[in-house]
Coordinates of N, CA and C in Angstrom, one line a residue:
M1179 N -0.5 -35.5 -2.5 CA -1.5 -34.4 -2.1 C -1.5 -34.1 -0.6
K1180 N -1.4 -35.2 0.2 CA -1.4 -35.1 1.6 C -0.1 -34.3 2.0
M1181 N 1.0 -34.7 1.4 CA 2.3 -34.0 1.7 C 2.2 -32.5 1.4
Q1182 N 1.6 -32.2 0.3 CA 1.5 -30.7 0.0 C 0.7 -30.0 1.0
E1183 N -0.4 -30.6 1.5 CA -1.3 -30.0 2.5 C -0.5 -29.8 3.8
E1184 N 0.3 -30.8 4.2 CA 1.1 -30.7 5.4 C 2.2 -29.6 5.3
T1185 N 2.8 -29.5 4.1 CA 3.8 -28.5 3.9 C 3.1 -27.1 4.0
Y1186 N 2.0 -26.9 3.4 CA 1.3 -25.7 3.5 C 0.9 -25.3 4.9
Q1187 N 0.4 -26.3 5.7 CA 0.1 -26.0 7.1 C 1.3 -25.7 7.9
S1188 N 2.4 -26.3 7.6 CA 3.7 -26.0 8.3 C 4.1 -24.6 8.0
E1189 N 4.1 -24.2 6.7 CA 4.5 -22.9 6.4 C 3.6 -21.8 7.0
K1190 N 2.3 -22.1 7.0 CA 1.3 -21.2 7.6 C 1.6 -21.0 9.1
F1191 N 1.9 -22.1 9.7 CA 2.1 -22.1 11.2 C 3.3 -21.2 11.6
I1192 N 4.4 -21.2 10.8 CA 5.6 -20.5 11.1 C 5.6 -19.1 10.5
M1193 N 4.6 -18.7 9.7 CA 4.6 -17.4 9.0 C 4.6 -16.3 10.0
N1194 N 5.6 -15.4 9.8 CA 5.7 -14.2 10.7 C 4.6 -13.2 10.3
R1195 N 4.2 -12.5 11.3 CA 3.1 -11.5 11.1 C 3.6 -10.1 11.5
V1196 N 3.1 -9.1 10.8 CA 3.5 -7.7 11.0 C 2.3 -6.9 11.5
K1197 N 2.3 -6.4 12.7 CA 1.2 -5.8 13.3 C 0.8 -4.5 12.5
T1198 N -0.5 -4.3 12.2 CA -1.0 -3.3 11.4 C -1.0 -1.9 12.1
G1199 N -1.1 -1.9 13.4 CA -1.2 -0.6 14.1 C -2.7 -0.2 14.3
V1200 N -3.6 -0.9 13.6 CA -5.0 -0.6 13.7 C -5.7 -1.4 14.7
N1201 N -6.3 -0.8 15.7 CA -6.9 -1.5 16.8 C -8.1 -2.4 16.3
G1202 N -7.9 -3.7 16.5 CA -8.9 -4.7 16.2 C -8.7 -5.4 14.9
L1203 N -7.8 -4.8 14.0 CA -7.6 -5.4 12.7 C -6.8 -6.7 12.7
D1204 N -5.8 -6.6 13.6 CA -4.9 -7.8 13.7 C -5.6 -9.1 14.1
D1205 N -6.7 -8.9 14.9 CA -7.5 -10.0 15.4 C -8.2 -10.7 14.3
L1206 N -8.4 -10.0 13.2 CA -9.2 -10.6 12.0 C -8.3 -11.2 11.0
I1207 N -6.9 -11.0 11.1 CA -6.0 -11.6 10.1 C -4.9 -12.3 10.7
E1208 N -5.2 -13.1 11.8 CA -4.3 -14.0 12.4 C -3.0 -13.3 13.0
G1209 N -3.2 -12.0 13.4 CA -2.1 -11.4 14.1 C -1.4 -10.2 13.3
G1210 N -1.8 -10.1 12.1 CA -1.2 -9.0 11.3 C -1.0 -9.4 9.8
F1211 N -0.5 -8.4 9.1 CA -0.1 -8.7 7.7 C 0.9 -9.8 7.6
P1212 N 0.9 -10.7 6.6 CA 2.0 -11.6 6.4 C 3.3 -10.8 6.1
E1213 N 4.4 -11.2 6.8 CA 5.6 -10.5 6.6 C 6.0 -10.5 5.1
K1214 N 6.5 -9.4 4.6 CA 7.0 -9.2 3.2 C 5.9 -9.2 2.2
S1215 N 4.6 -9.0 2.7 CA 3.5 -9.0 1.7 C 3.2 -7.6 1.3
I1216 N 2.4 -7.6 0.2 CA 1.9 -6.3 -0.3 C 0.4 -6.3 -0.2
T1217 N -0.1 -5.3 0.5 CA -1.6 -5.1 0.7 C -2.1 -3.9 0.1
L1218 N -3.1 -4.1 -0.8 CA -3.8 -3.0 -1.4 C -4.9 -2.5 -0.5
V1219 N -4.9 -1.2 -0.2 CA -5.9 -0.5 0.5 C -6.6 0.5 -0.4
S1220 N -7.9 0.2 -0.7 CA -8.6 1.0 -1.7 C -9.8 1.7 -0.9
G1221 N -10.2 2.9 -1.5 CA -11.3 3.5 -0.9 C -11.5 4.9 -1.4
S1222 N -12.7 5.5 -1.2 CA -13.1 6.8 -1.6 C -12.4 7.8 -0.7
P1223 N -12.4 9.1 -1.1 CA -11.9 10.2 -0.3 C -12.7 10.2 1.1
G1224 N -11.9 10.3 2.2 CA -12.5 10.4 3.5 C -12.8 9.0 4.1
A1225 N -12.5 7.9 3.4 CA -12.8 6.6 4.0 C -11.7 6.2 5.0
G1226 N -10.6 6.8 5.0 CA -9.6 6.5 6.0 C -8.3 5.8 5.5
K1227 N -8.0 5.9 4.2 CA -6.8 5.3 3.7 C -5.5 5.9 4.3
S1228 N -5.4 7.2 4.3 CA -4.2 7.8 4.8 C -4.0 7.5 6.3
I1229 N -5.0 7.6 7.0 CA -4.9 7.3 8.5 C -4.4 5.9 8.7
L1230 N -5.0 4.9 7.9 CA -4.5 3.5 8.1 C -3.0 3.4 7.8
C1231 N -2.6 4.1 6.7 CA -1.2 4.1 6.4 C -0.3 4.7 7.5
F1232 N -0.8 5.8 8.1 CA 0.0 6.5 9.2 C 0.1 5.5 10.4
Q1233 N -1.0 4.8 10.7 CA -1.0 3.9 11.8 C 0.0 2.7 11.5
F1234 N 0.0 2.3 10.3 CA 0.9 1.2 9.9 C 2.3 1.5 10.1
I1235 N 2.8 2.7 9.5 CA 4.2 3.0 9.6 C 4.5 3.5 11.0
Y1236 N 3.6 4.1 11.7 CA 3.9 4.6 13.1 C 4.1 3.4 14.0
E1237 N 3.3 2.3 13.8 CA 3.6 1.0 14.5 C 5.0 0.5 14.3
G1238 N 5.4 0.6 13.0 CA 6.8 0.2 12.7 C 7.8 1.1 13.4
V1239 N 7.6 2.4 13.5 CA 8.5 3.3 14.2 C 8.6 2.9 15.6
N1240 N 7.5 2.6 16.2 CA 7.4 2.3 17.7 C 8.1 0.9 17.9
N1241 N 8.2 0.1 16.9 CA 8.8 -1.2 17.0 C 10.3 -1.2 16.7
G1242 N 10.8 0.0 16.4 CA 12.2 0.2 16.0 C 12.6 -0.2 14.6
E1243 N 11.6 -0.2 13.7 CA 11.8 -0.5 12.3 C 12.0 0.7 11.5
N1244 N 12.6 0.5 10.3 CA 12.8 1.6 9.4 C 11.6 1.6 8.4
V1245 N 11.1 2.8 8.1 CA 9.9 2.9 7.3 C 10.1 3.9 6.2
L1246 N 9.4 3.7 5.1 CA 9.4 4.6 4.0 C 8.0 4.9 3.6
Y1247 N 7.7 6.2 3.4 CA 6.4 6.7 2.9 C 6.6 7.4 1.6
L1248 N 6.2 6.9 0.5 CA 6.2 7.5 -0.8 C 4.9 8.1 -1.1
T1249 N 4.9 9.4 -1.5 CA 3.6 10.1 -1.8 C 3.7 10.7 -3.1
L1250 N 2.6 10.7 -3.9 CA 2.5 11.3 -5.2 C 1.4 12.4 -5.2
D1251 N 0.6 12.5 -4.2 CA -0.5 13.5 -4.2 C -0.1 14.7 -3.5
K1252 N 0.7 14.6 -2.4 CA 1.1 15.8 -1.6 C 2.5 15.8 -1.3
R1253 N 3.1 16.9 -1.1 CA 4.5 17.0 -0.7 C 4.7 16.6 0.7
E1254 N 5.9 16.3 1.1 CA 6.2 15.7 2.4 C 5.7 16.6 3.5
E1255 N 5.8 17.9 3.3 CA 5.4 18.8 4.4 C 3.9 18.7 4.7
G1256 N 3.1 18.6 3.7 CA 1.7 18.4 3.8 C 1.3 17.1 4.5
I1257 N 2.0 16.0 4.1 CA 1.7 14.7 4.7 C 2.1 14.7 6.1
L1258 N 3.2 15.2 6.5 CA 3.7 15.2 7.9 C 2.8 16.1 8.7
L1259 N 2.3 17.2 8.2 CA 1.4 18.1 9.0 C 0.1 17.4 9.2
Q1260 N -0.4 16.7 8.2 CA -1.7 15.9 8.3 C -1.5 14.8 9.4
A1261 N -0.4 14.1 9.3 CA -0.2 13.0 10.3 C -0.1 13.6 11.7
K1262 N 0.6 14.7 11.9 CA 0.8 15.3 13.2 C -0.5 15.7 13.8
K1263 N -1.4 16.3 13.0 CA -2.7 16.7 13.4 C -3.5 15.5 13.9
L1264 N -3.2 14.4 13.4 CA -4.0 13.1 13.7 C -3.3 12.4 14.9
G1265 N -2.1 13.0 15.4 CA -1.5 12.4 16.5 C -0.3 11.6 16.2
Y1266 N 0.2 11.6 14.9 CA 1.4 10.8 14.6 C 2.5 11.8 14.2
D1267 N 3.4 12.0 15.1 CA 4.5 12.9 14.9 C 5.8 12.1 14.4
F1268 N 6.1 12.2 13.1 CA 7.2 11.4 12.6 C 8.5 12.2 12.6
Q1269 N 8.5 13.4 13.0 CA 9.7 14.2 12.9 C 10.9 13.6 13.7
P1270 N 10.7 13.2 14.9 CA 11.9 12.5 15.6 C 12.4 11.3 14.9
A1271 N 11.5 10.5 14.3 CA 12.0 9.3 13.5 C 12.7 9.8 12.3
I1272 N 12.3 10.9 11.7 CA 13.0 11.4 10.5 C 14.4 11.8 10.8
E1273 N 14.5 12.6 11.9 CA 15.7 13.1 12.4 C 16.8 12.0 12.7
N1274 N 16.3 10.9 13.3 CA 17.3 9.9 13.6 C 17.4 8.8 12.5
G1275 N 16.8 9.1 11.3 CA 17.0 8.2 10.2 C 16.2 7.0 10.1
Q1276 N 15.2 6.9 11.0 CA 14.3 5.7 11.1 C 13.2 5.8 10.1
A1277 N 12.7 7.0 9.7 CA 11.6 7.2 8.8 C 12.0 8.1 7.7
T1278 N 11.6 7.8 6.5 CA 11.9 8.6 5.3 C 10.5 8.9 4.6
F1279 N 10.3 10.1 4.3 CA 9.1 10.5 3.5 C 9.6 11.2 2.2
R1280 N 9.1 10.7 1.1 CA 9.5 11.2 -0.2 C 8.4 11.5 -1.1
Y1281 N 8.4 12.7 -1.7 CA 7.4 13.1 -2.6 C 7.9 12.8 -4.0
L1282 N 7.1 12.0 -4.8 CA 7.5 11.7 -6.2 C 6.7 12.5 -7.2
N1283 N 7.4 13.3 -8.0 CA 6.7 14.1 -9.0 C 6.5 13.3 -10.2
I1284 N 5.3 12.9 -10.5 CA 5.0 12.0 -11.7 C 5.3 12.7 -13.0
N1285 N 5.6 14.0 -13.0 CA 5.9 14.6 -14.3 C 7.4 14.5 -14.6
K1286 N 8.2 14.0 -13.7 CA 9.6 13.8 -13.9 C 9.8 12.5 -14.7
K1287 N 10.7 12.5 -15.7 CA 10.8 11.4 -16.5 C 11.5 10.2 -15.8
L1288 N 12.2 10.4 -14.8 CA 12.9 9.3 -14.1 C 12.2 9.0 -12.8
V1289 N 10.9 9.2 -12.7 CA 10.2 8.9 -11.4 C 10.2 7.4 -11.1
Y1290 N 10.1 6.6 -12.1 CA 10.2 5.1 -11.8 C 11.5 4.7 -11.3
E1291 N 12.6 5.3 -11.9 CA 13.9 4.9 -11.5 C 14.2 5.4 -10.1
T1292 N 13.8 6.6 -9.8 CA 14.0 7.2 -8.5 C 13.2 6.4 -7.4
M1293 N 12.0 6.0 -7.8 CA 11.2 5.2 -6.9 C 11.8 3.8 -6.6
S1294 N 12.2 3.1 -7.7 CA 12.7 1.8 -7.6 C 14.0 1.8 -6.8
N1295 N 14.9 2.8 -7.0 CA 16.1 2.9 -6.3 C 15.9 3.0 -4.8
E1296 N 14.9 3.8 -4.4 CA 14.6 4.0 -3.0 C 14.0 2.7 -2.4
I1297 N 13.1 2.1 -3.1 CA 12.4 0.9 -2.6 C 13.4 -0.3 -2.5
L1298 N 14.3 -0.4 -3.5 CA 15.3 -1.5 -3.5 C 16.6 -1.2 -2.7
S1299 N 16.6 -0.1 -2.0 CA 17.8 0.2 -1.2 C 18.1 -0.8 -0.1
G1300 N 17.0 -1.6 0.3 CA 17.2 -2.6 1.3 C 17.2 -2.0 2.7
K1301 N 16.8 -0.7 2.9 CA 16.9 -0.1 4.2 C 15.6 -0.2 5.0
Y1302 N 14.5 -0.6 4.3 CA 13.2 -0.5 5.0 C 12.5 -1.8 5.3
D1303 N 11.9 -1.7 6.5 CA 11.0 -2.9 6.9 C 9.6 -2.7 6.5
R1304 N 9.1 -1.5 6.4 CA 7.8 -1.2 6.0 C 7.8 -0.1 5.0
I1305 N 6.9 -0.2 4.0 CA 6.8 0.8 2.9 C 5.3 1.1 2.7
V1306 N 5.0 2.4 2.5 CA 3.7 2.8 2.0 C 3.9 3.6 0.7
L1307 N 3.1 3.2 -0.3 CA 3.0 3.9 -1.6 C 1.6 4.5 -1.7
D1308 N 1.5 5.8 -1.6 CA 0.2 6.5 -1.5 C 0.2 7.6 -2.6
S1309 N -0.4 7.3 -3.8 CA -1.1 6.1 -4.1 C -0.6 5.5 -5.4
I1310 N -1.0 4.3 -5.8 CA -0.6 3.7 -7.0 C -1.3 4.3 -8.2
T1311 N -2.4 4.9 -8.0 CA -3.3 5.4 -9.1 C -2.6 6.3 -10.1
P1312 N -1.9 7.4 -9.6 CA -1.2 8.3 -10.6 C -0.1 7.5 -11.4
L1313 N 0.6 6.6 -10.8 CA 1.6 5.9 -11.5 C 1.1 5.0 -12.6
S1314 N -0.1 4.5 -12.4 CA -0.7 3.6 -13.4 C -1.3 4.4 -14.6
E1315 N -1.4 5.7 -14.4 CA -2.0 6.6 -15.4 C -1.0 7.6 -16.0
M1316 N 0.3 7.5 -15.6 CA 1.3 8.5 -16.0 C 1.7 8.3 -17.5
P1317 N 2.2 9.3 -18.2 CA 2.6 9.2 -19.6 C 4.0 8.7 -19.8
L1318 N 4.2 7.4 -19.4 CA 5.5 6.8 -19.6 C 5.2 5.4 -20.1
F1319 N 6.0 4.9 -21.0 CA 5.9 3.6 -21.6 C 7.1 2.8 -21.1
L1320 N 6.8 1.6 -20.5 CA 7.9 0.7 -20.1 C 8.1 -0.4 -21.1
A1321 N 9.2 -0.5 -21.7 CA 9.5 -1.5 -22.7 C 10.5 -2.5 -22.3
D1322 N 10.3 -3.8 -22.5 CA 11.3 -4.8 -22.2 C 12.5 -4.5 -23.1
T1323 N 13.7 -4.7 -22.4 CA 14.9 -4.5 -23.2 C 16.0 -5.3 -22.5
Q1324 N 17.0 -5.8 -23.2 CA 18.1 -6.5 -22.6 C 19.2 -5.6 -22.3
N1325 N 19.3 -4.4 -23.0 CA 20.4 -3.5 -22.8 C 20.0 -2.3 -22.1
N1326 N 19.5 -2.4 -20.9 CA 19.1 -1.2 -20.1 C 20.1 -1.0 -19.0
M1327 N 20.1 0.3 -18.6 CA 21.1 0.7 -17.6 C 20.7 0.4 -16.1
N1328 N 19.4 0.3 -15.9 CA 18.9 0.1 -14.5 C 18.8 -1.3 -14.0
G1329 N 18.9 -2.3 -14.9 CA 18.9 -3.7 -14.5 C 17.5 -4.2 -14.2
S1330 N 16.5 -3.4 -14.5 CA 15.2 -3.8 -14.1 C 14.4 -4.6 -15.1
G1331 N 15.0 -4.7 -16.3 CA 14.3 -5.4 -17.4 C 13.4 -4.4 -18.2
Y1332 N 13.4 -3.1 -17.8 CA 12.6 -2.1 -18.5 C 13.5 -0.9 -18.9
S1333 N 13.1 -0.2 -19.9 CA 13.7 1.0 -20.2 C 12.6 2.1 -20.1
F1334 N 13.1 3.4 -19.9 CA 12.2 4.5 -19.7 C 12.0 5.3 -21.0
V1335 N 10.9 5.3 -21.5 CA 10.6 6.0 -22.8 C 9.5 7.0 -22.6
D1336 N 9.9 8.3 -22.9 CA 8.9 9.4 -22.8 C 7.8 9.3 -23.8
T1337 N 6.6 9.4 -23.4 CA 5.5 9.4 -24.4 C 4.6 10.6 -24.2
E1338 N 5.3 11.7 -23.8 CA 4.5 12.9 -23.5 C 3.8 13.5 -24.7
N1339 N 4.4 13.3 -25.9 CA 3.7 13.8 -27.0 C 2.8 12.8 -27.7
Q1340 N 2.6 11.6 -27.1 CA 1.7 10.7 -27.7 C 0.3 10.9 -27.1
S1341 N -0.6 10.1 -27.6 CA -2.0 10.3 -27.2 C -2.2 10.0 -25.7
T1342 N -3.1 10.7 -25.1 CA -3.3 10.6 -23.7 C -4.1 9.3 -23.4
G1343 N -3.9 8.7 -22.2 CA -4.6 7.5 -21.8 C -3.7 6.3 -22.2
L1344 N -3.7 5.3 -21.3 CA -2.8 4.1 -21.5 C -3.7 2.9 -21.9
S1345 N -3.1 2.1 -22.8 CA -3.7 0.9 -23.2 C -3.6 -0.1 -22.1
G1346 N -4.5 -1.1 -22.1 CA -4.4 -2.1 -21.0 C -3.1 -2.8 -20.8
P1347 N -2.4 -3.2 -21.9 CA -1.1 -3.9 -21.8 C 0.0 -2.9 -21.2
V1348 N -0.1 -1.6 -21.6 CA 0.9 -0.7 -21.1 C 0.7 -0.4 -19.6
Q1349 N -0.6 -0.2 -19.3 CA -0.9 0.0 -17.9 C -0.5 -1.2 -17.0
R1350 N -0.7 -2.4 -17.5 CA -0.3 -3.6 -16.7 C 1.2 -3.6 -16.5
K1351 N 1.9 -3.2 -17.5 CA 3.4 -3.1 -17.3 C 3.8 -2.1 -16.3
H1352 N 3.1 -1.0 -16.2 CA 3.4 0.0 -15.2 C 3.2 -0.7 -13.8
I1353 N 2.0 -1.3 -13.6 CA 1.7 -1.9 -12.3 C 2.6 -3.0 -12.0
L1354 N 3.0 -3.8 -13.0 CA 3.9 -5.0 -12.7 C 5.3 -4.5 -12.3
F1355 N 5.7 -3.4 -12.9 CA 7.0 -2.8 -12.6 C 7.0 -2.4 -11.1
I1356 N 6.0 -1.7 -10.7 CA 5.9 -1.3 -9.3 C 5.8 -2.5 -8.3
M1357 N 5.0 -3.4 -8.6 CA 4.8 -4.5 -7.8 C 6.0 -5.4 -7.7
N1358 N 6.7 -5.6 -8.8 CA 8.0 -6.4 -8.7 C 9.0 -5.7 -7.9
A1359 N 9.1 -4.4 -8.0 CA 10.1 -3.7 -7.1 C 9.8 -3.8 -5.7
L1360 N 8.5 -3.7 -5.3 CA 8.1 -3.8 -3.9 C 8.3 -5.2 -3.4
E1361 N 8.0 -6.2 -4.2 CA 8.2 -7.6 -3.8 C 9.7 -7.9 -3.6
S1362 N 10.5 -7.4 -4.5 CA 12.0 -7.6 -4.3 C 12.6 -6.9 -3.1
S1363 N 11.9 -5.9 -2.6 CA 12.4 -5.1 -1.5 C 12.3 -6.0 -0.2
E1364 N 11.4 -6.9 -0.2 CA 11.2 -7.8 1.0 C 10.7 -7.0 2.2
A1365 N 10.2 -5.8 2.0 CA 9.5 -5.1 3.0 C 8.0 -5.4 3.0
T1366 N 7.4 -5.2 4.2 CA 5.9 -5.3 4.2 C 5.3 -4.0 3.8
T1367 N 4.4 -4.1 2.8 CA 4.0 -2.9 2.1 C 2.5 -2.7 2.0
I1368 N 2.1 -1.4 2.1 CA 0.7 -1.0 1.8 C 0.8 -0.1 0.6
I1369 N -0.1 -0.4 -0.4 CA -0.3 0.6 -1.5 C -1.7 1.0 -1.5
T1370 N -2.0 2.2 -1.9 CA -3.4 2.7 -1.8 C -3.9 3.0 -3.3
S1371 N -5.2 2.9 -3.4 CA -5.8 3.2 -4.7 C -7.1 4.0 -4.4
E1372 N -7.3 5.1 -5.2 CA -8.4 6.0 -5.1 C -9.6 5.4 -5.8
L1373 N -10.8 5.5 -5.1 CA -12.0 5.1 -5.7 C -13.1 6.2 -5.6
S1374 N -14.0 6.2 -6.4 CA -15.1 7.2 -6.2 C -16.1 6.6 -5.2
L1375 N -17.0 7.4 -4.7 CA -18.0 7.0 -3.7 C -18.9 5.9 -4.3
S1376 N -19.2 6.0 -5.6 CA -20.1 5.0 -6.1 C -19.5 3.8 -6.8
S1377 N -18.1 3.7 -6.7 CA -17.4 2.6 -7.3 C -17.7 1.3 -6.7
S1378 N -17.8 0.2 -7.5 CA -17.9 -1.1 -7.0 C -16.6 -1.9 -7.2
N1379 N -15.6 -1.2 -7.7 CA -14.3 -1.9 -8.0 C -13.4 -2.0 -6.7
L1380 N -12.4 -2.8 -6.9 CA -11.4 -2.9 -5.8 C -10.2 -2.1 -6.0
S1381 N -10.0 -1.5 -7.2 CA -9.0 -0.5 -7.5 C -9.4 0.3 -8.7
R1382 N -8.8 1.4 -8.9 CA -9.1 2.2 -10.1 C -8.5 1.5 -11.3
D1383 N -7.3 0.9 -11.2 CA -6.7 0.4 -12.4 C -7.2 -1.0 -12.8
G1384 N -7.9 -1.7 -11.8 CA -8.5 -3.0 -12.1 C -7.4 -4.1 -12.3
I1385 N -6.2 -3.8 -11.9 CA -5.1 -4.8 -12.0 C -4.5 -5.1 -10.7
S1386 N -4.2 -4.1 -9.9 CA -3.4 -4.3 -8.7 C -4.0 -5.2 -7.7
E1387 N -5.4 -5.4 -7.7 CA -6.0 -6.3 -6.7 C -5.6 -7.7 -7.0
F1388 N -5.3 -8.0 -8.2 CA -4.9 -9.4 -8.6 C -3.4 -9.7 -8.3
L1389 N -2.6 -8.6 -8.2 CA -1.2 -8.8 -8.0 C -0.8 -8.7 -6.5
A1390 N -1.6 -8.0 -5.7 CA -1.4 -7.8 -4.3 C -1.7 -9.1 -3.6
D1391 N -1.0 -9.2 -2.4 CA -1.2 -10.4 -1.5 C -2.5 -10.2 -0.7
G1392 N -2.8 -9.0 -0.4 CA -4.0 -8.7 0.4 C -4.8 -7.5 -0.2
V1393 N -6.1 -7.5 0.0 CA -6.9 -6.4 -0.5 C -7.9 -6.0 0.7
I1394 N -7.8 -4.7 1.1 CA -8.7 -4.2 2.1 C -9.4 -3.0 1.4
L1395 N -10.7 -3.0 1.6 CA -11.6 -2.0 1.0 C -12.2 -1.1 2.1
L1396 N -12.0 0.2 2.0 CA -12.6 1.1 3.0 C -13.7 1.9 2.3
K1397 N -14.9 1.9 3.0 CA -16.0 2.6 2.4 C -16.6 3.6 3.4
A1398 N -17.0 4.8 2.8 CA -17.6 5.8 3.6 C -19.0 6.0 3.1
D1399 N -20.0 6.1 4.0 CA -21.4 6.3 3.7 C -21.8 7.6 4.3
P1400 N -21.7 8.8 3.6 CA -22.0 10.0 4.3 C -23.5 10.1 4.7
T1401 N -24.4 9.5 4.0 CA -25.8 9.6 4.3 C -26.1 8.9 5.6
M1402 N -25.4 7.8 6.0 CA -25.6 7.1 7.2 C -24.5 7.4 8.3
D1403 N -23.6 8.3 7.9 CA -22.5 8.7 8.8 C -21.8 7.5 9.4
R1404 N -21.3 6.6 8.5 CA -20.6 5.5 9.0 C -19.5 5.0 7.9
R1405 N -18.6 4.3 8.4 CA -17.5 3.7 7.6 C -17.4 2.2 7.8
K1406 N -17.0 1.5 6.7 CA -16.8 0.1 6.8 C -15.5 -0.3 6.2
L1407 N -14.9 -1.4 6.8 CA -13.7 -2.0 6.4 C -14.0 -3.5 6.0
S1408 N -13.5 -3.8 4.8 CA -13.7 -5.2 4.3 C -12.4 -5.8 3.9
I1409 N -12.2 -7.0 4.3 CA -10.9 -7.8 3.9 C -11.3 -8.7 2.8
F1410 N -10.9 -8.4 1.6 CA -11.3 -9.2 0.4 C -10.4 -10.4 0.2
K1411 N -9.1 -10.2 0.5 CA -8.2 -11.4 0.5 C -7.0 -11.0 1.3
M1412 N -6.3 -12.1 1.8 CA -5.1 -11.9 2.6 C -4.3 -13.3 2.4
R1413 N -3.2 -13.2 1.8 CA -2.4 -14.4 1.5 C -2.2 -15.3 2.8
N1414 N -2.5 -16.6 2.6 CA -2.2 -17.6 3.7 C -2.8 -17.2 5.0
T1415 N -4.0 -16.6 4.9 CA -4.7 -16.1 6.2 C -6.1 -16.4 6.1
K1416 N -6.6 -16.9 7.2 CA -8.0 -17.2 7.4 C -8.7 -15.9 7.9
H1417 N -9.7 -15.4 7.2 CA -10.3 -14.2 7.6 C -11.8 -14.1 7.2
T1418 N -12.5 -13.2 7.8 CA -13.9 -13.0 7.4 C -14.0 -12.1 6.2
L1419 N -15.1 -12.3 5.5 CA -15.4 -11.4 4.3 C -16.4 -10.4 4.7
K1420 N -16.9 -10.5 5.9 CA -18.0 -9.6 6.4 C -17.5 -8.2 6.6
P1421 N -18.1 -7.2 6.1 CA -17.7 -5.8 6.3 C -17.7 -5.5 7.8
Q1422 N -16.7 -4.8 8.3 CA -16.6 -4.4 9.7 C -16.9 -2.9 9.9
D1423 N -17.6 -2.6 10.9 CA -17.8 -1.1 11.2 C -16.5 -0.6 11.8
I1424 N -16.2 0.6 11.4 CA -15.0 1.3 11.9 C -15.3 2.7 12.4
Q1425 N -14.5 3.2 13.3 CA -14.6 4.6 13.7 C -13.3 5.2 13.5
I1426 N -13.3 6.5 13.3 CA -12.1 7.3 13.2 C -12.1 8.4 14.3
N1427 N -11.2 8.3 15.2 CA -11.2 9.2 16.4 C -9.7 9.5 16.7
E1428 N -9.5 10.0 17.9 CA -8.1 10.4 18.3 C -7.2 9.2 18.3
N1429 N -7.7 8.0 18.3 CA -6.8 6.8 18.2 C -6.7 6.3 16.8
G1430 N -7.1 7.1 15.8 CA -7.0 6.6 14.4 C -8.2 5.8 14.1
I1431 N -8.0 4.8 13.2 CA -9.1 3.8 12.9 C -9.2 2.8 13.9
T1432 N -10.4 2.5 14.4 CA -10.7 1.5 15.4 C -11.8 0.7 14.9
L1433 N -11.7 -0.6 14.9 CA -12.8 -1.5 14.6 C -13.8 -1.5 15.7
V1434 N -15.1 -1.3 15.4 CA -16.2 -1.3 16.4 C -16.5 -2.7 16.9
R1435 N -16.4 -2.9 18.1 CA -16.8 -4.2 18.7 C -18.3 -4.2 18.9
K1436 N -18.9 -5.2 18.4 CA -20.4 -5.3 18.6 C -20.7 -6.1 19.9
T1437 N -21.6 -5.5 20.6 CA -21.9 -6.1 21.9 C -23.2 -6.9 21.8
M1438 N -23.3 -8.0 22.5 CA -24.4 -8.9 22.4 C -25.6 -8.4 23.2

């Protein structure tokens, strides 16, 4: 038992950290996200999910890393325009091949294959998947098979004409497929999940928070005109569970320092 504890402490000591790009957040998680980890960022509309993602990959660009932004809700042009208005101009990085933005149409039958091929290309140090919610609800069934062409352990079966809504086991297979691809990429990743203002959950699917290495919850309170950030878990990281006040301004998300 003592040997196991010493091994864990040794691994923790040498663990590489990836800076988040969010002012004040790295101080709460021992210097940044664990390298090659997957962090779920959940929140309601307006809570700051997209801004946190922009800050994360912009930090990567500034560090000379290759970054991938996969979007399912908006086309690339809309995402890039939104980022630029917030002060994050990714166009130079796109032109020199350092940044890739891709819109995934969830109505296409090969969306999983397209996504996994991009993720597993081995080109990226940081990945954002914004968001995982449509993928967990899309009308595709992933079935285990030994004779598939993509080598993923799954085949792609269209269920467009079947009943709407996914069963728990099918939805779990969707999430597992995505998470396994992201883990195999060895990139440091953020995935987002949409929540309603009144939700008390950590994700809409109720599964991804158990599979992710880290979980960050963003909450907006319109009546009090304030936002909060909570770190629910972060692999091999000592952190507070106390919700943190945040501000969104020209510098993106910033944790508010409380003065004594």
